[in-house]
């Protein structure tokens, strides 16, 4: 009797294990399929895996409510996985980037980094703005007077004469009003104890310029180094830049392209209008002269990207040139839109120069089978030969 019970118990465990494994596998497969895809021809049913999995995943158009506008994927034609929305879009072409750019952006107001202490004239140490303003706030006005630089903020607070000041602040997209009581320090100046920043600059790589003169770059947005939040910008300028030296990347230590940014009107090559999760965007100056020597490439849909060899265009020295890479992993349904691919540098020359992917390469376009498929976005710090990439489709959709 005990033996029978034991056998039944083992059988139950095996059945539960099989069910659990099956449910887990179903969940993994479903998670690999995107919520929506784009195609260039009506009725096109794309493959998603480009490997042996395509032999087990059946694809059928959904015809009940929106014929040709959705595709149903199932396992073995029996186990439904996901119904995917399908958009038919024209096949796009853009001019290739790969060249270094200098970036200057001004924030939408004055960004609060943190609050600090003030030593008052009587020797007491206090923090007037503590628990009132927060890191990541954008101060846009003081007592109704608009401020856009830290100098303007300091000037408005300095003339308060000991009275409290009212700050118009943007916090998480919401406009709020705060009151702070500045303190007179030992030099007789009124201070609120707020550390701020109102601009940022850096170097990156241009990804593309479209046929209307709009550009996309970096493949990821620019966040504040202290708050980690995506910067809300009022405007920005794109400048010509050149790479002058390289700091090689090593395990645990990201490398960097060091460059010179020409901050003068004659070297301005564009205007930055948007700083978004998928990159920075705007319009170029002097179009079409800017794209005279740039090649035009057809844009791939994300489901057309395959594992295997590809080419990354980047400027490490004096010229933009292709370097060999391998696309090692594809995440069609990844939560981080700028981490849709994992790529590995295989080009021996580039590995010798940089150790792999380094800061400043963000935005370097990726070509596969003659089409622009994406751009490099981040390096894997523990393995500088590898990094993340964004699907070019994700950059273009945001820009439009």
XYZ file of C-alpha atoms in Angstrom:
400
model
C 0.000 0.000 0.000
C 2.794 2.393 0.892
C 4.544 1.511 -2.379
C 1.393 2.345 -4.348
C 1.035 5.669 -2.585
C 4.673 6.465 -3.277
C 4.272 5.660 -6.967
C 1.173 7.838 -7.189
C 3.021 10.641 -5.444
C 5.929 10.372 -7.893
C 3.537 10.308 -10.860
C 1.763 13.417 -9.593
C 5.106 15.170 -9.217
C 6.124 14.197 -12.748
C 2.821 15.425 -14.178
C 3.137 18.712 -12.302
C 6.738 19.077 -13.495
C 5.710 18.504 -17.114
C 2.852 20.996 -16.785
C 5.154 23.516 -15.138
C 7.816 23.079 -17.824
C 5.229 23.407 -20.572
C 3.717 26.526 -19.035
C 7.167 28.023 -18.600
C 8.155 27.256 -22.188
C 4.851 28.716 -23.454
C 5.430 31.869 -21.419
C 9.008 32.244 -22.706
C 7.960 31.773 -26.338
C 5.063 34.194 -25.951
C 7.381 36.744 -24.373
C 9.716 36.543 -27.386
C 6.957 37.616 -29.771
C 6.421 41.407 -30.052
C 3.067 43.086 -29.534
C 3.214 44.725 -32.959
C 5.253 44.510 -36.138
C 5.625 46.468 -39.350
C 5.670 45.056 -42.872
C 6.104 46.628 -46.289
C 3.485 44.640 -48.182
C -0.173 43.969 -47.430
C -0.717 40.392 -46.276
C 2.968 39.717 -45.582
C 3.412 37.276 -42.690
C 6.952 37.609 -41.362
C 9.153 35.026 -39.691
C 10.296 36.041 -36.218
C 12.967 33.540 -35.199
C 15.013 32.785 -38.355
C 16.015 29.398 -36.956
C 14.608 25.947 -36.220
C 11.841 27.537 -34.117
C 10.134 28.693 -37.309
C 9.365 25.037 -38.056
C 7.258 24.821 -34.889
C 5.621 28.268 -34.920
C 2.713 28.579 -37.349
C 1.605 31.974 -38.683
C -1.874 32.787 -39.838
C -3.573 36.089 -40.704
C -6.470 37.079 -38.469
C -9.478 37.508 -40.749
C -12.459 37.922 -38.427
C -12.279 41.588 -37.518
C -9.302 43.186 -39.228
C -8.172 41.190 -42.251
C -4.499 41.672 -43.050
C -3.989 43.817 -39.939
C -3.011 41.099 -37.483
C -1.128 37.808 -37.393
C -1.786 34.896 -35.045
C 1.205 32.792 -33.956
C 0.718 29.316 -32.509
C 2.880 26.396 -31.409
C 2.442 23.323 -33.647
C -0.661 25.031 -35.029
C -2.589 24.005 -31.901
C -1.361 26.011 -28.930
C -2.057 29.747 -29.392
C 0.833 32.022 -28.419
C -0.024 35.600 -29.351
C -1.964 37.724 -31.827
C 0.247 40.487 -33.162
C -0.905 43.800 -34.604
C 0.481 44.411 -38.109
C 1.083 47.840 -39.664
C 1.787 48.210 -43.371
C 4.327 51.011 -43.888
C 6.346 52.162 -46.905
C 9.897 50.836 -47.083
C 12.057 53.712 -45.842
C 15.580 54.772 -46.808
C 17.931 57.131 -44.963
C 21.453 58.510 -45.278
C 24.033 56.723 -43.146
C 25.718 58.419 -40.202
C 28.728 57.058 -38.343
C 30.452 60.415 -37.855
C 31.201 62.075 -34.474
C 28.954 64.881 -33.239
C 29.257 67.433 -30.470
C 26.123 67.808 -28.355
C 25.046 70.850 -26.333
C 21.625 70.947 -24.650
C 19.935 73.368 -22.291
C 17.422 72.085 -19.770
C 13.799 73.196 -19.581
C 14.406 75.340 -16.521
C 17.156 74.836 -13.939
C 17.633 71.217 -12.896
C 17.945 70.509 -9.170
C 20.766 68.062 -8.418
C 20.502 68.047 -4.636
C 20.081 70.290 -1.599
C 22.968 71.397 0.615
C 23.772 73.226 3.824
C 24.359 76.941 4.332
C 26.419 78.446 7.144
C 24.420 81.460 8.304
C 25.916 84.721 9.524
C 25.398 83.651 13.146
C 27.370 80.435 12.546
C 24.385 78.104 12.458
C 24.297 75.442 9.733
C 20.961 74.922 8.013
C 19.452 73.576 4.799
C 16.655 75.940 3.686
C 15.415 73.822 0.763
C 15.638 70.391 2.377
C 12.421 68.339 2.031
C 10.974 71.108 -0.157
C 12.677 70.827 -3.530
C 13.763 67.419 -4.768
C 16.490 66.031 -6.959
C 15.136 66.028 -10.530
C 12.930 69.132 -10.089
C 13.126 71.810 -12.782
C 12.913 75.341 -11.371
C 11.313 77.504 -14.050
C 10.519 80.748 -12.207
C 11.284 82.582 -8.947
C 8.583 84.949 -7.659
C 7.068 84.902 -11.142
C 10.353 85.758 -12.864
C 11.390 83.143 -15.441
C 14.802 81.552 -14.929
C 16.676 79.342 -17.397
C 20.237 79.436 -16.037
C 21.791 78.923 -12.620
C 23.087 82.514 -12.747
C 19.537 83.815 -13.129
C 18.382 81.604 -10.251
C 21.156 82.861 -7.968
C 20.372 86.476 -8.872
C 16.645 86.099 -8.107
C 17.295 84.488 -4.732
C 20.004 87.030 -3.824
C 17.582 89.939 -4.102
C 14.904 88.414 -1.861
C 15.969 90.635 1.049
C 15.245 87.977 3.642
C 11.727 87.241 2.450
C 10.600 83.811 1.316
C 10.632 83.067 -2.397
C 8.063 81.186 -4.463
C 9.463 78.663 -6.919
C 7.508 77.484 -9.941
C 8.722 73.910 -10.398
C 8.142 71.121 -12.903
C 8.235 67.766 -11.117
C 7.570 64.548 -13.035
C 5.742 66.480 -15.745
C 3.504 68.256 -13.209
C 3.688 72.000 -12.457
C 3.830 72.771 -8.736
C 4.587 75.824 -6.582
C 6.986 75.712 -3.615
C 8.025 78.248 -0.984
C 11.610 78.451 0.337
C 13.105 80.748 2.980
C 16.646 81.700 1.887
C 19.311 82.211 4.552
C 21.895 85.012 4.696
C 25.376 83.486 4.827
C 28.503 84.814 6.486
C 29.218 86.934 3.380
C 25.847 88.653 3.530
C 24.450 86.773 0.527
C 21.049 85.091 0.522
C 21.245 81.409 -0.427
C 18.679 78.595 -0.670
C 21.123 75.681 -0.507
C 20.178 74.199 -3.901
C 22.749 72.592 -6.209
C 21.656 72.988 -9.821
C 22.610 72.489 -13.476
C 21.132 74.019 -16.622
C 23.078 72.510 -19.509
C 24.998 69.461 -20.634
C 27.425 68.614 -23.399
C 29.238 65.622 -24.787
C 30.277 63.630 -27.827
C 28.409 60.863 -29.633
C 27.765 59.400 -33.080
C 25.252 60.408 -35.729
C 23.061 57.463 -36.759
C 21.142 58.714 -39.793
C 19.753 61.693 -41.690
C 16.449 61.195 -43.489
C 15.392 62.693 -46.803
C 13.690 65.646 -45.081
C 16.855 66.656 -43.250
C 15.869 65.172 -39.884
C 18.513 63.311 -37.918
C 18.643 60.678 -35.200
C 21.656 59.972 -33.019
C 22.931 57.993 -30.005
C 20.092 55.447 -29.924
C 19.424 56.409 -26.298
C 18.500 59.570 -24.482
C 20.846 61.722 -22.394
C 20.269 61.472 -18.658
C 21.680 63.661 -15.934
C 24.822 62.140 -14.466
C 23.675 62.825 -10.887
C 19.926 62.190 -10.925
C 19.917 59.466 -13.588
C 16.756 61.000 -15.042
C 16.240 61.731 -18.742
C 16.907 65.449 -19.236
C 13.970 67.665 -20.191
C 15.462 70.107 -22.687
C 14.365 73.489 -24.003
C 16.687 73.383 -26.988
C 20.060 72.155 -28.138
C 22.685 72.419 -30.809
C 24.571 69.811 -32.826
C 28.199 70.691 -33.572
C 30.932 69.268 -35.720
C 33.427 67.222 -33.711
C 36.556 65.186 -34.284
C 38.057 62.237 -32.423
C 41.608 62.957 -31.203
C 42.362 60.001 -28.914
C 40.995 56.720 -27.611
C 40.905 55.314 -24.086
C 40.688 51.536 -24.498
C 37.932 49.678 -22.713
C 38.831 46.944 -20.241
C 36.785 44.556 -18.151
C 34.951 46.672 -15.569
C 36.307 49.940 -17.011
C 34.491 51.472 -20.012
C 36.671 53.104 -22.642
C 36.037 56.436 -24.304
C 36.492 58.372 -27.527
C 38.046 61.724 -26.632
C 37.208 64.473 -29.061
C 37.222 68.163 -29.797
C 33.862 69.895 -30.156
C 33.948 73.120 -32.166
C 31.558 75.360 -30.209
C 31.181 78.130 -32.746
C 28.463 79.146 -35.166
C 30.502 78.127 -38.196
C 30.674 74.539 -36.943
C 26.996 74.202 -36.044
C 25.540 71.298 -38.042
C 22.072 70.959 -36.573
C 19.438 71.835 -34.000
C 18.361 69.365 -31.310
C 14.638 69.405 -30.624
C 14.029 66.177 -28.666
C 15.877 64.132 -26.067
C 13.965 60.850 -25.888
C 14.487 57.331 -24.586
C 15.315 56.161 -28.122
C 17.846 58.880 -28.956
C 18.257 62.568 -29.667
C 16.510 64.083 -32.676
C 16.344 67.292 -34.651
C 17.165 68.816 -38.025
C 20.504 69.277 -39.747
C 21.826 72.562 -41.072
C 22.907 72.980 -44.666
C 20.802 70.135 -46.006
C 21.305 68.742 -48.651
C 25.012 69.659 -48.734
C 25.566 67.722 -45.506
C 24.559 64.411 -47.096
C 26.475 64.765 -50.365
C 29.084 62.150 -49.430
C 26.788 59.878 -47.419
C 25.402 56.595 -48.699
C 21.685 55.900 -48.608
C 20.499 52.619 -47.083
C 17.152 50.890 -47.026
C 15.762 50.431 -43.518
C 15.079 46.922 -42.199
C 12.101 45.944 -40.083
C 13.113 44.542 -36.720
C 11.890 41.020 -37.525
C 14.257 41.008 -40.524
C 17.338 41.247 -38.307
C 19.142 37.920 -37.971
C 21.812 36.443 -35.742
C 25.216 36.476 -37.391
C 27.644 38.819 -39.157
C 26.965 42.540 -39.491
C 28.903 45.772 -39.922
C 29.165 48.761 -37.599
C 30.101 52.157 -39.017
C 32.050 54.365 -36.636
C 34.788 57.004 -36.567
C 37.716 56.058 -34.372
C 40.415 57.985 -36.202
C 40.137 60.462 -39.043
C 37.534 58.709 -41.161
C 34.254 56.867 -40.782
C 34.701 53.226 -41.770
C 33.030 49.834 -41.340
C 34.036 47.344 -38.640
C 32.965 43.722 -38.412
C 30.612 42.658 -35.611
C 28.321 39.716 -34.820
C 24.704 40.033 -33.700
C 24.588 37.525 -30.837
C 21.096 38.022 -29.422
C 17.817 39.510 -30.645
C 15.071 40.716 -28.294
C 12.020 41.552 -30.370
C 9.882 42.131 -27.308
C 12.433 43.600 -24.908
C 11.246 46.071 -22.284
C 14.244 48.351 -22.885
C 13.720 49.694 -26.392
C 17.390 50.601 -26.791
C 18.548 47.098 -25.849
C 16.918 45.082 -28.626
C 20.168 43.431 -29.682
C 23.415 42.248 -28.164
C 26.351 42.684 -30.537
C 29.975 41.627 -30.305
C 32.944 43.311 -31.973
C 34.944 40.766 -33.981
C 37.056 43.189 -36.020
C 40.676 42.661 -34.939
C 41.705 46.203 -35.847
C 38.948 47.789 -33.789
C 39.645 45.465 -30.852
C 43.291 46.530 -30.944
C 42.346 50.225 -31.057
C 39.495 50.408 -28.541
C 39.103 47.004 -26.892
C 35.592 46.864 -28.354
C 32.729 49.305 -27.794
C 33.542 52.523 -25.932
C 31.709 55.665 -24.869
C 31.236 57.994 -27.812
C 30.298 55.152 -30.164
C 26.647 55.343 -29.137
C 24.650 55.814 -32.313
C 27.067 53.956 -34.598
C 24.824 52.500 -37.325
C 24.637 48.727 -37.909
C 24.325 47.320 -41.426
C 23.273 43.744 -42.223
C 22.570 42.295 -45.679
C 22.784 45.747 -47.220
C 20.160 47.285 -44.934
C 20.348 49.600 -41.934
C 19.099 47.488 -39.024
C 19.992 49.491 -35.910
C 22.599 51.347 -33.898
C 24.946 50.611 -31.010
C 23.718 52.096 -27.714
C 25.594 50.780 -24.657
C 28.697 48.787 -23.801
C 28.607 45.800 -21.457
C 31.006 47.060 -18.794
C 32.179 43.582 -17.808
C 32.884 42.682 -21.444
C 33.798 45.701 -23.612
C 33.784 43.537 -26.754
C 29.995 43.370 -26.396
C 27.247 45.934 -26.230
C 23.564 46.629 -26.800
C 21.892 47.905 -29.926
C 18.555 49.458 -30.817
C 16.439 48.515 -33.837
C 16.491 51.371 -36.341
C 12.733 50.938 -36.652
C 12.379 52.051 -33.025
C 14.379 55.198 -33.689
C 12.512 56.172 -36.835
C 9.057 55.566 -35.355
C 9.755 57.991 -32.516
C 11.216 60.591 -34.851
C 8.115 60.556 -37.036
